[in-house]
mmCIF file of C-alpha atoms in Angstrom:
data_model
loop_
_atom_site.group_PDB
_atom_site.id
_atom_site.type_symbol
_atom_site.label_atom_id
_atom_site.label_comp_id
_atom_site.label_asym_id
_atom_site.label_seq_id
_atom_site.Cartn_x
_atom_site.Cartn_y
_atom_site.Cartn_z
ATOM 1 C CA MET A 1 -58.795 28.178 -22.823
ATOM 2 C CA GLN A 2 -59.766 25.771 -25.569
ATOM 3 C CA PHE A 3 -59.582 21.864 -25.195
ATOM 4 C CA ASN A 4 -56.518 20.553 -27.053
ATOM 5 C CA LYS A 5 -58.811 17.251 -28.005
ATOM 6 C CA PRO A 6 -62.491 16.713 -28.340
ATOM 7 C CA LEU A 7 -64.019 15.863 -25.065
ATOM 8 C CA LYS A 8 -65.974 12.574 -24.573
ATOM 9 C CA GLN A 9 -69.637 12.926 -24.020
ATOM 10 C CA GLY A 10 -71.716 10.954 -21.643
ATOM 11 C CA VAL A 11 -74.212 10.750 -18.572
ATOM 12 C CA LEU A 12 -73.389 11.370 -14.896
ATOM 13 C CA ARG A 13 -74.334 8.160 -12.819
ATOM 14 C CA LYS A 14 -72.783 9.546 -9.556
ATOM 15 C CA ARG A 15 -70.098 11.441 -7.940
ATOM 16 C CA TYR A 16 -68.649 9.972 -4.740
ATOM 17 C CA LYS A 17 -65.659 9.908 -2.502
ATOM 18 C CA ARG A 18 -65.119 13.644 -3.632
ATOM 19 C CA PHE A 19 -62.553 12.900 -6.346
ATOM 20 C CA LEU A 20 -64.546 10.071 -8.333
ATOM 21 C CA ALA A 21 -67.558 10.122 -10.503
ATOM 22 C CA ASP A 22 -69.208 7.222 -12.626
ATOM 23 C CA ILE A 23 -70.063 7.969 -16.262
ATOM 24 C CA ASP A 24 -72.007 5.894 -18.823
ATOM 25 C CA PHE A 25 -70.449 6.956 -22.038
ATOM 26 C CA GLY A 26 -73.049 4.723 -23.787
ATOM 27 C CA ASP A 27 -70.570 1.673 -24.525
ATOM 28 C CA GLY A 28 -72.317 -0.849 -22.419
ATOM 29 C CA HIS A 29 -70.313 -0.158 -19.136
ATOM 30 C CA ILE A 30 -69.975 2.488 -16.480
ATOM 31 C CA THR A 31 -66.432 4.186 -16.519
ATOM 32 C CA THR A 32 -64.958 5.766 -13.515
ATOM 33 C CA VAL A 33 -63.310 9.138 -13.867
ATOM 34 C CA HIS A 34 -61.370 12.061 -12.017
ATOM 35 C CA CYS A 35 -63.331 14.370 -10.474
ATOM 36 C CA PRO A 36 -61.196 17.553 -10.155
ATOM 37 C CA ASN A 37 -63.319 19.329 -7.663
ATOM 38 C CA THR A 38 -63.249 18.861 -3.955
ATOM 39 C CA GLY A 39 -65.948 21.430 -3.239
ATOM 40 C CA ALA A 40 -69.707 20.623 -2.197
ATOM 41 C CA MET A 41 -70.621 20.813 -5.964
ATOM 42 C CA THR A 42 -74.287 21.621 -5.117
ATOM 43 C CA GLY A 43 -76.643 21.297 -7.832
ATOM 44 C CA CYS A 44 -73.625 20.533 -10.211
ATOM 45 C CA ALA A 45 -73.439 16.639 -9.970
ATOM 46 C CA GLU A 46 -76.931 15.221 -10.209
ATOM 47 C CA PRO A 47 -77.603 11.657 -11.678
ATOM 48 C CA GLY A 48 -78.564 12.257 -15.175
ATOM 49 C CA TYR A 49 -76.699 15.443 -16.026
ATOM 50 C CA GLU A 50 -74.675 15.320 -19.299
ATOM 51 C CA ALA A 51 -70.867 15.250 -18.692
ATOM 52 C CA TRP A 52 -67.860 15.839 -20.885
ATOM 53 C CA CYS A 53 -64.599 14.350 -20.070
ATOM 54 C CA SER A 54 -60.741 14.606 -21.291
ATOM 55 C CA ASP A 55 -58.623 11.878 -22.088
ATOM 56 C CA SER A 56 -55.266 12.172 -20.337
ATOM 57 C CA GLU A 57 -53.873 9.523 -22.785
ATOM 58 C CA ASN A 58 -51.657 8.225 -19.880
ATOM 59 C CA PRO A 59 -51.984 4.443 -19.317
ATOM 60 C CA LYS A 60 -50.222 4.902 -16.093
ATOM 61 C CA ARG A 61 -52.970 6.955 -14.403
ATOM 62 C CA LYS A 62 -55.607 5.167 -12.427
ATOM 63 C CA TYR A 63 -58.123 6.833 -13.802
ATOM 64 C CA GLN A 64 -57.317 8.224 -17.251
ATOM 65 C CA GLN A 65 -60.190 10.329 -18.074
ATOM 66 C CA THR A 66 -61.037 13.631 -16.153
ATOM 67 C CA TRP A 67 -64.522 15.054 -15.723
ATOM 68 C CA GLU A 68 -64.755 18.672 -17.385
ATOM 69 C CA LEU A 69 -67.927 19.977 -17.834
ATOM 70 C CA ALA A 70 -71.792 19.202 -17.045
ATOM 71 C CA ARG A 71 -74.937 20.428 -18.438
ATOM 72 C CA ASP A 72 -77.895 20.337 -16.263
ATOM 73 C CA PHE A 73 -81.630 19.514 -16.689
ATOM 74 C CA ASN A 74 -82.075 23.269 -17.740
ATOM 75 C CA ASN A 75 -79.377 23.042 -20.331
ATOM 76 C CA HIS A 76 -76.947 25.355 -18.354
ATOM 77 C CA TRP A 77 -73.311 24.495 -18.460
ATOM 78 C CA ILE A 78 -71.143 23.983 -15.690
ATOM 79 C CA VAL A 79 -67.375 24.018 -15.378
ATOM 80 C CA VAL A 80 -66.679 20.881 -13.129
ATOM 81 C CA ASN A 81 -62.842 21.103 -13.451
ATOM 82 C CA THR A 82 -62.281 24.302 -11.295
ATOM 83 C CA GLN A 83 -58.572 23.769 -11.854
ATOM 84 C CA ARG A 84 -59.170 25.303 -15.019
ATOM 85 C CA ALA A 85 -60.259 28.833 -13.602
ATOM 86 C CA ASN A 86 -56.612 30.173 -13.181
ATOM 87 C CA THR A 87 -55.819 29.566 -17.016
ATOM 88 C CA ILE A 88 -58.937 30.948 -18.153
ATOM 89 C CA ALA A 89 -58.483 34.225 -15.926
ATOM 90 C CA GLY A 90 -54.911 34.484 -17.029
ATOM 91 C CA GLU A 91 -55.818 34.366 -20.582
ATOM 92 C CA ALA A 92 -58.362 37.311 -20.163
ATOM 93 C CA LEU A 93 -55.825 39.213 -18.065
ATOM 94 C CA GLN A 94 -52.990 38.833 -20.438
ATOM 95 C CA GLN A 95 -55.686 39.722 -23.451
ATOM 96 C CA ARG A 96 -56.831 42.730 -21.358
ATOM 97 C CA THR A 97 -60.514 41.441 -21.851
ATOM 98 C CA ILE A 98 -61.228 42.429 -18.250
ATOM 99 C CA SER A 99 -61.400 46.450 -18.726
ATOM 100 C CA THR A 100 -61.141 47.062 -15.021
ATOM 101 C CA LEU A 101 -57.722 45.232 -15.291
ATOM 102 C CA ALA A 102 -56.563 46.274 -18.669
ATOM 103 C CA ASP A 103 -53.837 48.695 -17.556
ATOM 104 C CA ILE A 104 -51.837 45.867 -15.713
ATOM 105 C CA THR A 105 -49.215 44.229 -17.458
ATOM 106 C CA ASP A 106 -46.418 41.478 -16.977
ATOM 107 C CA TRP A 107 -48.703 38.989 -15.267
ATOM 108 C CA GLN A 108 -47.193 36.093 -13.412
ATOM 109 C CA ALA A 109 -48.945 33.000 -12.215
ATOM 110 C CA GLU A 110 -48.825 31.524 -8.574
ATOM 111 C CA ARG A 111 -46.083 34.027 -6.863
ATOM 112 C CA LYS A 112 -45.517 33.679 -3.355
ATOM 113 C CA TYR A 113 -46.437 36.439 -1.135
ATOM 114 C CA GLY A 114 -47.854 37.713 2.256
ATOM 115 C CA GLU A 115 -46.743 36.739 5.848
ATOM 116 C CA GLN A 116 -47.987 33.115 5.386
ATOM 117 C CA ASN A 117 -46.052 32.484 2.342
ATOM 118 C CA SER A 118 -49.337 31.919 0.482
ATOM 119 C CA ARG A 119 -49.201 31.782 -3.603
ATOM 120 C CA ILE A 120 -51.316 34.595 -5.359
ATOM 121 C CA ASP A 121 -53.237 33.455 -8.336
ATOM 122 C CA TRP A 122 -52.073 36.426 -10.846
ATOM 123 C CA LEU A 123 -49.358 39.213 -9.774
ATOM 124 C CA GLY A 124 -49.221 42.098 -12.336
ATOM 125 C CA THR A 125 -47.450 45.436 -12.604
ATOM 126 C CA CYS A 126 -49.455 48.530 -12.442
ATOM 127 C CA PRO A 127 -48.434 51.761 -14.273
ATOM 128 C CA ASP A 128 -46.880 53.428 -11.396
ATOM 129 C CA GLY A 129 -44.745 50.437 -10.442
ATOM 130 C CA SER A 130 -46.525 48.953 -7.649
ATOM 131 C CA HIS A 131 -48.239 45.593 -7.886
ATOM 132 C CA CYS A 132 -51.614 44.059 -8.518
ATOM 133 C CA PHE A 133 -52.518 41.011 -6.496
ATOM 134 C CA VAL A 134 -55.504 38.900 -7.944
ATOM 135 C CA GLU A 135 -57.010 36.062 -6.219
ATOM 136 C CA VAL A 136 -59.587 33.949 -8.444
ATOM 137 C CA LYS A 137 -62.365 32.148 -7.181
ATOM 138 C CA SER A 138 -64.720 29.948 -9.394
ATOM 139 C CA VAL A 139 -68.396 30.427 -8.866
ATOM 140 C CA THR A 140 -70.511 27.326 -9.519
ATOM 141 C CA LEU A 141 -73.114 27.563 -6.919
ATOM 142 C CA ALA A 142 -76.365 28.766 -8.375
ATOM 143 C CA GLU A 143 -79.825 29.632 -6.926
ATOM 144 C CA GLY A 144 -81.793 30.962 -9.989
ATOM 145 C CA GLU A 145 -79.931 33.533 -11.698
ATOM 146 C CA TYR A 146 -77.944 34.282 -8.360
ATOM 147 C CA GLY A 147 -74.338 32.926 -7.747
ATOM 148 C CA TYR A 148 -72.690 32.508 -4.561
ATOM 149 C CA PHE A 149 -69.361 31.682 -3.145
ATOM 150 C CA PRO A 150 -68.287 29.813 -1.217
ATOM 151 C CA ASP A 151 -70.402 26.625 -1.513
ATOM 152 C CA ALA A 152 -69.177 25.505 1.930
ATOM 153 C CA VAL A 153 -67.220 26.985 4.890
ATOM 154 C CA SER A 154 -63.666 27.917 3.367
ATOM 155 C CA THR A 155 -61.103 28.875 5.990
ATOM 156 C CA ARG A 156 -58.810 29.028 2.977
ATOM 157 C CA GLY A 157 -60.911 31.779 1.517
ATOM 158 C CA GLN A 158 -60.949 33.892 4.705
ATOM 159 C CA LYS A 159 -57.273 33.733 4.823
ATOM 160 C CA HIS A 160 -57.086 34.936 1.159
ATOM 161 C CA LEU A 161 -59.295 37.819 2.177
ATOM 162 C CA GLN A 162 -57.077 38.750 4.988
ATOM 163 C CA GLU A 163 -54.096 38.590 2.578
ATOM 164 C CA LEU A 164 -55.574 40.928 0.146
ATOM 165 C CA ILE A 165 -56.243 43.386 3.031
ATOM 166 C CA GLN A 166 -52.746 43.180 3.748
ATOM 167 C CA MET A 167 -51.399 43.848 0.060
ATOM 168 C CA ARG A 168 -53.910 46.991 0.019
ATOM 169 C CA GLN A 169 -52.407 48.308 3.281
ATOM 170 C CA GLN A 170 -48.957 48.119 1.727
ATOM 171 C CA GLY A 171 -50.062 50.294 -1.147
ATOM 172 C CA HIS A 172 -50.831 47.941 -3.894
ATOM 173 C CA ARG A 173 -53.960 46.956 -5.873
ATOM 174 C CA ALA A 174 -55.675 43.874 -4.447
ATOM 175 C CA VAL A 175 -58.468 42.296 -6.401
ATOM 176 C CA LEU A 176 -60.962 39.273 -5.811
ATOM 177 C CA LEU A 177 -62.116 38.047 -9.120
ATOM 178 C CA PHE A 178 -65.295 35.865 -9.088
ATOM 179 C CA LEU A 179 -65.093 33.674 -12.144
ATOM 180 C CA VAL A 180 -68.307 32.710 -12.942
ATOM 181 C CA MET A 181 -68.510 29.077 -14.376
ATOM 182 C CA HIS A 182 -72.211 28.177 -14.400
ATOM 183 C CA SER A 183 -74.081 29.702 -17.060
ATOM 184 C CA ALA A 184 -77.403 30.243 -15.143
ATOM 185 C CA ILE A 185 -75.609 32.934 -12.999
ATOM 186 C CA GLU A 186 -76.049 36.557 -13.889
ATOM 187 C CA GLN A 187 -74.736 38.209 -10.213
ATOM 188 C CA VAL A 188 -72.678 37.249 -7.511
ATOM 189 C CA SER A 189 -72.756 37.375 -3.998
ATOM 190 C CA PRO A 190 -70.591 36.148 -0.955
ATOM 191 C CA ALA A 191 -72.554 33.253 0.567
ATOM 192 C CA ALA A 192 -73.454 34.827 3.924
ATOM 193 C CA HIS A 193 -75.947 31.733 4.370
ATOM 194 C CA ILE A 194 -73.189 29.222 4.072
ATOM 195 C CA ASP A 195 -70.089 31.123 5.588
ATOM 196 C CA PRO A 196 -70.975 34.259 7.343
ATOM 197 C CA LYS A 197 -67.628 34.977 8.476
ATOM 198 C CA TYR A 198 -66.427 34.901 4.803
ATOM 199 C CA ALA A 199 -69.180 37.493 3.812
ATOM 200 C CA GLN A 200 -68.042 39.631 6.536
ATOM 201 C CA LEU A 201 -64.413 39.722 5.598
ATOM 202 C CA CYS A 202 -65.408 40.719 2.174
ATOM 203 C CA ARG A 203 -67.330 43.635 3.707
ATOM 204 C CA GLU A 204 -64.223 44.591 5.472
ATOM 205 C CA ALA A 205 -61.969 43.885 2.388
ATOM 206 C CA ALA A 206 -64.180 46.229 0.374
ATOM 207 C CA ASN A 207 -63.792 48.985 3.056
ATOM 208 C CA ALA A 208 -60.062 48.509 3.218
ATOM 209 C CA GLY A 209 -59.808 49.287 -0.744
ATOM 210 C CA VAL A 210 -59.729 45.443 -1.865
ATOM 211 C CA GLU A 211 -61.488 45.377 -5.312
ATOM 212 C CA PHE A 212 -64.061 42.811 -6.178
ATOM 213 C CA TYR A 213 -65.157 42.078 -9.771
ATOM 214 C CA ALA A 214 -67.163 39.165 -11.371
ATOM 215 C CA VAL A 215 -66.912 37.811 -14.808
ATOM 216 C CA LYS A 216 -69.187 35.440 -16.603
ATOM 217 C CA SER A 217 -67.745 32.352 -18.746
ATOM 218 C CA SER A 218 -68.779 31.233 -22.226
ATOM 219 C CA ILE A 219 -68.619 27.655 -22.005
ATOM 220 C CA SER A 220 -68.789 25.013 -24.804
ATOM 221 C CA GLU A 221 -67.198 21.601 -25.208
ATOM 222 C CA GLN A 222 -64.630 23.332 -27.400
ATOM 223 C CA GLN A 223 -63.595 26.165 -25.131
ATOM 224 C CA ILE A 224 -64.024 28.196 -22.084
ATOM 225 C CA THR A 225 -63.733 32.136 -22.352
ATOM 226 C CA VAL A 226 -64.381 34.991 -20.379
ATOM 227 C CA ASP A 227 -67.425 36.750 -21.666
ATOM 228 C CA ARG A 228 -68.741 39.858 -19.694
ATOM 229 C CA PRO A 229 -68.861 41.545 -16.486
ATOM 230 C CA LEU A 230 -71.449 40.843 -13.830
ATOM 231 C CA THR A 231 -72.621 42.642 -10.682
ATOM 232 C CA VAL A 232 -70.874 41.629 -7.447
ATOM 233 C CA ASN A 233 -73.465 42.262 -4.606
ATOM 234 C CA LEU A 234 -71.396 42.883 -1.332
ATOM 235 C CA PRO A 235 -73.216 42.551 2.239
ATOM 236 C CA GLY A 236 -74.141 45.944 3.603
ATOM 237 C CA SER A 237 -74.011 47.610 0.056
#
């Protein structure tokens, strides 16, 4: 995924009210921008981090700029705009960059499925005509080289795992794809210390045949692409 126009670089002063961040672009005043990340953003939004923002060029928007990327004090890149995750994953799936899913075709985004009328991030067709359901989760919580998901208790994430189990029971492939969007992370685990129920459901899902993969992103102010696979450490494995 390439950014259509150059991002504007500044320094983060603070993130607040979940959706707002104050950025110093060095022009003599502080600019409030939209923060498209509703998560805890632990370790991703410290004052003083470098920040890159896109410009909507829409004068009707209250906050015209959107916070896209951060770089921490150790020069690690972080994708702040987690809404980019599905696009990045989708490009990799369609280009067959992810080897474990390279035989799947006809990828479609945001298709309704399941008993609760949810939307799967990506739906593909397997060689035997069955479907492949892929749920994408962006991972930005880093503790050293270890990455964790979620960064807060996620009832929505728990529901997605239960629905993937149902799809597997119906004979389809069901995949949880952790998209790592923090350059420090080299392996991924469900965050049992944050959401033990989610971690337990990951183990139940794996036992039911749900597949778990993690891929690392290559991040710069020009583009974000899928780089290479990482290890997923599931509870009890």
